[in-house]
N, CA, C and O atoms as a MOPAC input file, in Angstrom:
PM7 MOZYME 1SCF
protein

 N    104.89000 1   -15.15000 1   -57.92200 1
 C    104.95500 1   -14.37700 1   -59.16600 1
 C    103.66000 1   -13.53700 1   -59.26100 1
 O    102.57100 1   -14.02200 1   -58.95300 1
 N    103.80200 1   -12.30900 1   -59.68000 1
 C    102.66900 1   -11.42200 1   -59.79200 1
 C    101.94700 1   -11.69000 1   -61.07800 1
 O    102.56200 1   -12.09200 1   -62.06600 1
 N    100.54600 1   -11.45700 1   -61.08600 1
 C     99.82000 1   -11.57500 1   -62.34300 1
 C    100.45800 1   -10.64000 1   -63.37100 1
 O    101.10600 1    -9.65800 1   -63.01000 1
 N    100.26900 1   -10.95200 1   -64.64300 1
 C    100.92800 1   -10.20700 1   -65.68500 1
 C    100.56500 1    -8.77300 1   -65.74200 1
 O    101.45400 1    -7.94800 1   -65.95500 1
 N     99.31500 1    -8.39600 1   -65.56700 1
 C     98.88100 1    -7.04900 1   -65.52400 1
 C     99.57400 1    -6.26000 1   -64.41200 1
 O     99.96100 1    -5.10900 1   -64.61200 1
 N     99.72900 1    -6.88200 1   -63.23700 1
 C    100.42000 1    -6.24600 1   -62.11400 1
 C    101.87200 1    -6.09800 1   -62.40700 1
 O    102.45000 1    -5.03400 1   -62.18800 1
 N    102.49100 1    -7.17100 1   -62.91300 1
 C    103.94400 1    -7.11400 1   -63.32500 1
 C    104.15800 1    -5.99700 1   -64.31700 1
 O    105.11100 1    -5.23000 1   -64.18600 1
 N    103.26300 1    -5.88500 1   -65.33900 1
 C    103.52100 1    -4.83300 1   -66.28800 1
 C    103.35400 1    -3.36900 1   -65.65300 1
 O    104.08700 1    -2.44300 1   -66.00000 1
 N    102.40200 1    -3.23700 1   -64.76100 1
 C    102.29500 1    -1.92300 1   -64.11400 1
 C    103.50200 1    -1.60700 1   -63.25200 1
 O    103.97600 1    -0.47100 1   -63.25200 1
 N    104.01100 1    -2.58800 1   -62.51600 1
 C    105.20700 1    -2.38500 1   -61.68900 1
 C    106.38300 1    -2.02100 1   -62.58700 1
 O    107.14800 1    -1.11500 1   -62.25500 1
 N    106.55100 1    -2.73600 1   -63.76400 1
 C    107.59200 1    -2.41900 1   -64.65100 1
 C    107.53400 1    -0.98300 1   -65.18500 1
 O    108.55500 1    -0.30500 1   -65.30100 1
 N    106.30800 1    -0.53700 1   -65.50700 1
 C    106.08000 1     0.80900 1   -65.96800 1
 C    106.41700 1     1.81000 1   -64.91400 1
 O    107.03100 1     2.83500 1   -65.20900 1
 N    106.01900 1     1.53600 1   -63.63700 1
 C    106.32500 1     2.44300 1   -62.59300 1
 C    107.77200 1     2.50100 1   -62.36400 1
 O    108.30300 1     3.57700 1   -62.08700 1
 N    108.47200 1     1.37000 1   -62.46400 1
 C    109.91900 1     1.28000 1   -62.22300 1
 C    110.67700 1     2.07800 1   -63.23500 1
 O    111.62100 1     2.80000 1   -62.91300 1
 N    110.22200 1     1.92800 1   -64.55600 1
 C    110.91200 1     2.59200 1   -65.63900 1
 C    110.65200 1     4.15600 1   -65.50700 1
 O    111.51100 1     4.98200 1   -65.81700 1
 N    109.43400 1     4.48200 1   -65.03700 1
 C    109.17300 1     5.87300 1   -64.84500 1
 C    110.02300 1     6.46800 1   -63.71700 1
 O    110.51900 1     7.58400 1   -63.86700 1
 N    110.20400 1     5.78800 1   -62.63000 1
 C    111.03000 1     6.21800 1   -61.53100 1
 C    112.45200 1     6.48300 1   -62.04200 1
 O    113.04400 1     7.52200 1   -61.74900 1
 N    112.96900 1     5.56400 1   -62.78300 1
 C    114.39500 1     5.69700 1   -63.30100 1
 C    114.49400 1     6.83700 1   -64.24400 1
 O    115.40000 1     7.66200 1   -64.12500 1
 N    113.54400 1     6.92200 1   -65.23200 1
 C    113.59700 1     7.99600 1   -66.17500 1
 C    113.50200 1     9.36600 1   -65.57900 1
 O    114.25000 1    10.27500 1   -65.94200 1
 N    112.53900 1     9.51600 1   -64.62200 1
 C    112.35100 1    10.81000 1   -63.99900 1
 C    113.47900 1    11.16700 1   -63.04800 1
 O    113.84900 1    12.33300 1   -62.91000 1
 N    114.03300 1    10.12500 1   -62.37900 1
 C    115.18700 1    10.45800 1   -61.51600 1
 C    116.38600 1    11.01500 1   -62.38700 1
 O    117.02900 1    12.00800 1   -62.04700 1
 N    116.61000 1    10.35800 1   -63.43400 1
 C    117.72700 1    10.77900 1   -64.34200 1
 C    117.41300 1    12.09100 1   -64.98500 1
 O    118.26800 1    12.97700 1   -65.00800 1
 N    116.21000 1    12.26100 1   -65.51500 1
 C    115.80900 1    13.51700 1   -66.16900 1
 C    115.93000 1    14.64800 1   -65.24000 1
 O    116.34900 1    15.73200 1   -65.64600 1
 N    115.57100 1    14.44900 1   -63.95500 1
 C    115.65300 1    15.54600 1   -62.96600 1
 C    116.99500 1    15.64300 1   -62.28300 1
 O    117.16400 1    16.40800 1   -61.33400 1
 N    117.94100 1    14.87800 1   -62.75800 1
 C    119.33100 1    14.84000 1   -62.31100 1
 C    119.40700 1    14.61400 1   -60.74900 1
 O    120.14800 1    15.27900 1   -60.02600 1
 N    118.61900 1    13.67300 1   -60.32500 1
 C    118.59900 1    13.24700 1   -58.91500 1
 C    119.42800 1    12.02200 1   -58.80100 1
 O    119.14000 1    11.04000 1   -59.48500 1
 N    120.43700 1    12.00900 1   -57.98700 1
 C    121.23300 1    10.85300 1   -57.81500 1
 C    120.47100 1     9.69700 1   -57.12400 1
 O    119.50600 1     9.93200 1   -56.39600 1
 N    120.88300 1     8.54600 1   -57.34500 1
 C    120.28900 1     7.32900 1   -56.67300 1
 C    120.35700 1     7.50500 1   -55.16400 1
 O    119.38000 1     7.24400 1   -54.46300 1
 N    121.55300 1     7.96500 1   -54.64000 1
 C    121.69600 1     8.14800 1   -53.24100 1
 C    120.71100 1     9.26900 1   -52.69500 1
 O    120.14800 1     9.12300 1   -51.61000 1
 N    120.53700 1    10.32800 1   -53.44300 1
 C    119.61700 1    11.38500 1   -52.97000 1
 C    118.25200 1    10.89400 1   -52.91700 1
 O    117.53000 1    11.19300 1   -51.96500 1
 N    117.82700 1    10.12600 1   -53.91700 1
 C    116.48500 1     9.62700 1   -53.93700 1
 C    116.24400 1     8.60900 1   -52.79400 1
 O    115.21400 1     8.60000 1   -52.12000 1
 N    117.25900 1     7.77100 1   -52.63800 1
 C    117.15500 1     6.73600 1   -51.48100 1
 C    116.96900 1     7.48700 1   -50.14100 1
 O    116.14700 1     7.11200 1   -49.30600 1
 N    117.76800 1     8.56100 1   -49.97200 1
 C    117.70300 1     9.29200 1   -48.74200 1
 C    116.33800 1     9.91700 1   -48.55000 1
 O    115.81800 1     9.92100 1   -47.43400 1
 N    115.71300 1    10.47300 1   -49.65900 1
 C    114.43700 1    11.09800 1   -49.55400 1
 C    113.35400 1    10.09300 1   -49.26400 1
 O    112.37100 1    10.39900 1   -48.59000 1
 N    113.54000 1     8.86900 1   -49.78600 1
 C    112.44700 1     7.84600 1   -49.58300 1
 C    112.69700 1     7.02300 1   -48.36200 1
 O    111.79800 1     6.30100 1   -47.93100 1
 N    113.85300 1     7.08500 1   -47.78300 1
 C    114.22600 1     6.26500 1   -46.67400 1
 C    114.40600 1     4.76600 1   -47.00900 1
 O    114.12800 1     3.88300 1   -46.19800 1
 N    114.89700 1     4.52400 1   -48.27800 1
 C    115.07700 1     3.12100 1   -48.71600 1
 C    116.61800 1     2.93000 1   -48.99800 1
 O    117.39500 1     3.87800 1   -49.10900 1
 N    116.95900 1     1.66500 1   -49.09700 1
 C    118.35600 1     1.35200 1   -49.47500 1
 C    118.56100 1     1.37300 1   -50.97600 1
 O    117.60600 1     1.30100 1   -51.74900 1
 N    119.83900 1     1.47400 1   -51.38500 1
 C    120.16000 1     1.49500 1   -52.81400 1
 C    119.70100 1     0.16100 1   -53.48400 1
 O    119.14700 1     0.21200 1   -54.58300 1
 N    119.90800 1    -1.00000 1   -52.87300 1
 C    119.39900 1    -2.23200 1   -53.55100 1
 C    117.89000 1    -2.19900 1   -53.73900 1
 O    117.38500 1    -2.69100 1   -54.74800 1
 N    117.13000 1    -1.60300 1   -52.74100 1
 C    115.69400 1    -1.47400 1   -52.94700 1
 C    115.36400 1    -0.58200 1   -54.16500 1
 O    114.48700 1    -0.90500 1   -54.96700 1
 N    116.09400 1     0.55100 1   -54.27700 1
 C    115.80700 1     1.38400 1   -55.42800 1
 C    116.16700 1     0.68500 1   -56.72000 1
 O    115.46800 1     0.87200 1   -57.71600 1
 N    117.18000 1    -0.08000 1   -56.75500 1
 C    117.55400 1    -0.91700 1   -57.91100 1
 C    116.40400 1    -1.84900 1   -58.26700 1
 O    116.01000 1    -1.94200 1   -59.43000 1
 N    115.88200 1    -2.51900 1   -57.29200 1
 C    114.76700 1    -3.43700 1   -57.51400 1
 C    113.59000 1    -2.67000 1   -58.00400 1
 O    112.89900 1    -3.13900 1   -58.90800 1
 N    113.31500 1    -1.49600 1   -57.45400 1
 C    112.13600 1    -0.73300 1   -57.84800 1
 C    112.30100 1    -0.29900 1   -59.30600 1
 O    111.35600 1    -0.38900 1   -60.09000 1
 N    113.47000 1     0.16200 1   -59.66200 1
 C    113.69500 1     0.58600 1   -61.06700 1
 C    113.61200 1    -0.50900 1   -62.07500 1
 O    113.36300 1    -0.26700 1   -63.25600 1
 N    113.82100 1    -1.73700 1   -61.61000 1
 C    113.56100 1    -2.88400 1   -62.47400 1
 C    112.09300 1    -3.37700 1   -62.46600 1
 O    111.70200 1    -4.26100 1   -63.22800 1
 N    111.32200 1    -2.77000 1   -61.58300 1
 C    109.87800 1    -3.14900 1   -61.50000 1
 C    109.61200 1    -4.37100 1   -60.78500 1
 O    108.61100 1    -5.02600 1   -61.07300 1
 N    110.40600 1    -4.74400 1   -59.88300 1
 C    110.24000 1    -5.98000 1   -59.10800 1
 C    109.04600 1    -5.90400 1   -58.14900 1
 O    108.78700 1    -4.84400 1   -57.57800 1
 N    108.32300 1    -7.00300 1   -57.96600 1
 C    107.14800 1    -6.95400 1   -57.08900 1
 C    107.47500 1    -7.13900 1   -55.67100 1
 O    106.55500 1    -7.10900 1   -54.85400 1
 N    108.75800 1    -7.33800 1   -55.26500 1
 C    109.14500 1    -7.44900 1   -53.91500 1
 C    109.25500 1    -6.11700 1   -53.25600 1
 O    109.35100 1    -6.08300 1   -52.02900 1
 N    109.25000 1    -5.01800 1   -53.95300 1
 C    109.24000 1    -3.66600 1   -53.41500 1
 C    107.80600 1    -3.30000 1   -53.09600 1
 O    106.90200 1    -3.57400 1   -53.88500 1
 N    107.59800 1    -2.70200 1   -51.98400 1
 C    106.14900 1    -2.37300 1   -51.54000 1
 C    105.52900 1    -1.35900 1   -52.47400 1
 O    106.21400 1    -0.52300 1   -53.06400 1
 N    104.20400 1    -1.45100 1   -52.59600 1
 C    103.50200 1    -0.46200 1   -53.39800 1
 C    103.66900 1     0.90100 1   -52.76300 1
 O    103.73100 1     1.89100 1   -53.49200 1
 N    103.74200 1     1.00700 1   -51.50700 1
 C    103.96800 1     2.29200 1   -50.87600 1
 C    105.31400 1     2.92400 1   -51.27100 1
 O    105.40900 1     4.14500 1   -51.39700 1
 N    106.31900 1     2.12400 1   -51.45900 1
 C    107.61000 1     2.70400 1   -51.87100 1
 C    107.52900 1     3.24300 1   -53.32100 1
 O    107.99000 1     4.33900 1   -53.64100 1
 N    106.90000 1     2.38000 1   -54.19000 1
 C    106.73400 1     2.92100 1   -55.54100 1
 C    105.91000 1     4.24600 1   -55.56900 1
 O    106.27600 1     5.20000 1   -56.25600 1
 N    104.84000 1     4.26900 1   -54.83700 1
 C    103.97500 1     5.47900 1   -54.84900 1
 C    104.74000 1     6.68400 1   -54.24700 1
 O    104.64700 1     7.80600 1   -54.74400 1
 N    105.48500 1     6.41900 1   -53.17900 1
 C    106.29300 1     7.47400 1   -52.59500 1
 C    107.28400 1     8.02800 1   -53.57200 1
 O    107.45100 1     9.24200 1   -53.69000 1
 N    107.97000 1     7.10100 1   -54.30300 1
 C    108.95000 1     7.56000 1   -55.26500 1
 C    108.29800 1     8.41900 1   -56.36400 1
 O    108.81800 1     9.46700 1   -56.74900 1
 N    107.14100 1     7.93800 1   -56.85600 1
 C    106.43700 1     8.69100 1   -57.92800 1
 C    106.01700 1    10.03400 1   -57.42800 1
 O    106.06000 1    11.01500 1   -58.17000 1
 N    105.60300 1    10.10500 1   -56.15800 1
 C    105.19300 1    11.37700 1   -55.56000 1
 C    106.36100 1    12.32800 1   -55.50400 1
 O    106.28400 1    13.45900 1   -55.98500 1
 N    107.47200 1    11.85000 1   -54.89800 1
 C    108.70900 1    12.71200 1   -54.76300 1
 C    109.11500 1    13.19800 1   -56.16900 1
 O    109.54500 1    14.34400 1   -56.30800 1
 N    108.99600 1    12.39800 1   -57.16200 1
 C    109.35600 1    12.82300 1   -58.50400 1
 C    108.38100 1    13.67600 1   -59.25400 1
 O    108.63600 1    14.14000 1   -60.36500 1
 N    107.18400 1    13.87900 1   -58.57300 1
 C    106.16200 1    14.74700 1   -59.14800 1
 C    105.32000 1    14.15900 1   -60.26400 1
 O    104.71200 1    14.89200 1   -61.04300 1
 N    105.28500 1    12.88500 1   -60.33900 1
 C    104.48500 1    12.19700 1   -61.40600 1
 C    103.43500 1    11.21900 1   -60.89100 1
 O    102.89100 1    10.42000 1   -61.65200 1
 N    103.15400 1    11.29300 1   -59.57600 1
 C    102.13600 1    10.34900 1   -59.03800 1
 C    100.83000 1    10.41800 1   -59.72900 1
 O    100.30300 1     9.38000 1   -60.12900 1
 N    100.26500 1    11.59000 1   -59.89900 1
 C     98.92800 1    11.70800 1   -60.48300 1
 C     98.87800 1    11.25300 1   -61.97300 1
 O     97.80300 1    10.96500 1   -62.49800 1
 N    100.00500 1    11.19800 1   -62.61000 1
 C    100.07500 1    10.73800 1   -63.98700 1
 C    100.26500 1     9.20300 1   -63.98600 1
 O     99.67000 1     8.51500 1   -64.81700 1
 N    101.06200 1     8.67700 1   -63.09200 1
 C    101.35500 1     7.24000 1   -63.09600 1
 C    100.34000 1     6.44500 1   -62.40200 1
 O    100.07600 1     5.31500 1   -62.81200 1
 N     99.70800 1     6.98100 1   -61.31100 1
 C     98.72300 1     6.30200 1   -60.57800 1
 C     97.61400 1     7.24200 1   -60.17100 1
 O     97.58700 1     7.69200 1   -59.02500 1
 N     96.71000 1     7.55100 1   -61.05700 1
 C     95.66800 1     8.56000 1   -60.75300 1
 C     94.81400 1     8.03800 1   -59.56900 1
 O     94.76100 1     6.84000 1   -59.28900 1
 N     94.14800 1     9.00000 1   -58.89100 1
 C     93.28700 1     8.68700 1   -57.76800 1
 C     92.18800 1     7.82200 1   -58.18400 1
 O     91.71500 1     7.91800 1   -59.31600 1
 N     91.74300 1     6.95500 1   -57.29700 1
 C     90.59700 1     6.04600 1   -57.54400 1
 C     89.32500 1     6.83200 1   -57.44200 1
 O     89.17100 1     7.61300 1   -56.50300 1
 N     88.40600 1     6.66400 1   -58.36100 1
 C     87.13800 1     7.33800 1   -58.33600 1
 C     86.48700 1     7.00000 1   -56.96600 1
 O     86.62000 1     5.88100 1   -56.47000 1
 N     85.78000 1     7.99600 1   -56.36600 1
 C     85.12600 1     7.86000 1   -55.03700 1
 C     84.08000 1     6.71100 1   -55.10100 1
 O     83.93600 1     5.96100 1   -54.13500 1
 N     83.36500 1     6.57500 1   -56.21800 1
 C     82.33800 1     5.47800 1   -56.29100 1
 C     82.92300 1     4.00900 1   -56.17100 1
 O     82.19400 1     3.05300 1   -55.90600 1
 N     84.24000 1     3.89600 1   -56.37600 1
 C     84.81900 1     2.59800 1   -56.30300 1
 C     85.24000 1     2.22200 1   -54.84300 1
 O     85.43900 1     1.04500 1   -54.54100 1
 N     85.36400 1     3.18800 1   -53.99400 1
 C     85.83900 1     2.86000 1   -52.64200 1
 C     84.90900 1     3.40800 1   -51.50300 1
 O     84.88700 1     2.84100 1   -50.41000 1
 N     84.16700 1     4.47800 1   -51.75600 1
 C     83.37700 1     5.06700 1   -50.72400 1
 C     82.15100 1     4.17700 1   -50.34300 1
 O     81.33100 1     3.80600 1   -51.18300 1
 N     82.08800 1     3.87600 1   -49.08200 1
 C     81.01400 1     3.02100 1   -48.62400 1
 C     79.90800 1     3.88300 1   -47.90300 1
 O     80.20700 1     4.77800 1   -47.11200 1
 N     78.67400 1     3.57100 1   -48.21200 1
 C     77.58500 1     4.27700 1   -47.61800 1
 C     77.51100 1     3.97900 1   -46.12500 1
 O     77.13100 1     4.82800 1   -45.31800 1
 N     77.87000 1     2.79800 1   -45.79600 1
 C     77.83000 1     2.38900 1   -44.33100 1
 C     79.24200 1     1.84100 1   -43.99100 1
 O     79.47000 1     0.63600 1   -44.09600 1
 N     80.19400 1     2.72600 1   -43.58100 1
 C     81.54600 1     2.28400 1   -43.37300 1
 C     81.66800 1     1.18100 1   -42.26400 1
 O     82.64400 1     0.43100 1   -42.25400 1
 N     80.74500 1     1.09600 1   -41.40300 1
 C     80.81800 1     0.10400 1   -40.36300 1
 C     80.26900 1    -1.24900 1   -40.87900 1
 O     80.37400 1    -2.26300 1   -40.18900 1
 N     79.70000 1    -1.25600 1   -42.05800 1
 C     79.15900 1    -2.46100 1   -42.65700 1
 C     80.14800 1    -3.58100 1   -42.94600 1
 O     81.32300 1    -3.30500 1   -43.19000 1
 N     79.72200 1    -4.80000 1   -42.92500 1
 C     80.59700 1    -5.94700 1   -43.23600 1
 C     79.97500 1    -6.73800 1   -44.32300 1
 O     78.76400 1    -6.68700 1   -44.54100 1
 N     80.80200 1    -7.47300 1   -45.00800 1
 C     80.31100 1    -8.35300 1   -46.01000 1
 C     79.81500 1    -9.60700 1   -45.32800 1
 O     80.56500 1   -10.20100 1   -44.55400 1
 N     78.58200 1   -10.04600 1   -45.57400 1
 C     78.02100 1   -11.18900 1   -44.95200 1
 C     77.63700 1   -12.21800 1   -46.06200 1
 O     77.14800 1   -11.83900 1   -47.12600 1
 N     77.85400 1   -13.42500 1   -45.80200 1
 C     77.36900 1   -14.44200 1   -46.83200 1
 C     75.88100 1   -14.45500 1   -46.89500 1
 O     75.17200 1   -14.18400 1   -45.92700 1
 N     75.42200 1   -14.79500 1   -48.12000 1
 C     73.95600 1   -14.89500 1   -48.24600 1
 C     73.51300 1   -16.13700 1   -47.54600 1
 O     74.25900 1   -17.11300 1   -47.46500 1
 N     72.24100 1   -16.11600 1   -47.00900 1
 C     71.71200 1   -17.24100 1   -46.29100 1
 C     71.43000 1   -18.35900 1   -47.26100 1
 O     71.23400 1   -18.13700 1   -48.45600 1
 N     71.41200 1   -19.60900 1   -46.70900 1
 C     71.09200 1   -20.68700 1   -47.55600 1
 C     72.34000 1   -21.42000 1   -48.18400 1
 O     72.19800 1   -22.40000 1   -48.91500 1
 N     73.52100 1   -20.91100 1   -47.87100 1
 C     74.76800 1   -21.53900 1   -48.36600 1
 C     75.23500 1   -22.58100 1   -47.38000 1
 O     74.94300 1   -22.51500 1   -46.18600 1
 N     75.93200 1   -23.50000 1   -47.88000 1
 C     76.54900 1   -24.56900 1   -47.02600 1
 C     77.60000 1   -23.91500 1   -46.16200 1
 O     78.50800 1   -23.26000 1   -46.67500 1
 N     77.48800 1   -24.08600 1   -44.83200 1
 C     78.37800 1   -23.43600 1   -43.88100 1
 C     79.85400 1   -23.86400 1   -43.99200 1
 O     80.75000 1   -23.16100 1   -43.52300 1
 N     80.08500 1   -25.01000 1   -44.61000 1
 C     81.49700 1   -25.47800 1   -44.66200 1
 C     82.37500 1   -24.55000 1   -45.43300 1
 O     83.59000 1   -24.57100 1   -45.23300 1
 N     81.82600 1   -23.71800 1   -46.32300 1
 C     82.65500 1   -22.69600 1   -47.09900 1
 C     82.73700 1   -21.38900 1   -46.42200 1
 O     83.45500 1   -20.53100 1   -46.93400 1
 N     82.06100 1   -21.11500 1   -45.27900 1
 C     82.06200 1   -19.81600 1   -44.70200 1
 C     82.69200 1   -19.84500 1   -43.34800 1
 O     82.78500 1   -18.81000 1   -42.68800 1

């Protein structure tokens, strides 16, 4: 089971996919073909199920032209690393049984 915030976000994305697909008069079959997914996967997506990959949700939102509204880009300071080759290392002095 997905945490409630994640489940809520997936349901919102699913409802958005369904609403935009219908509003843009795109058939389920056409959207499935464009995304390379099966009809049952689209049905699960439109219900907001967490068994559908995040990539599939994002691809659908992109195809429908609403990606930037539904899932804005993450700010650079949240993901950009000063030293991309760096690794997280445990602080010294900890009990090794946990590391």
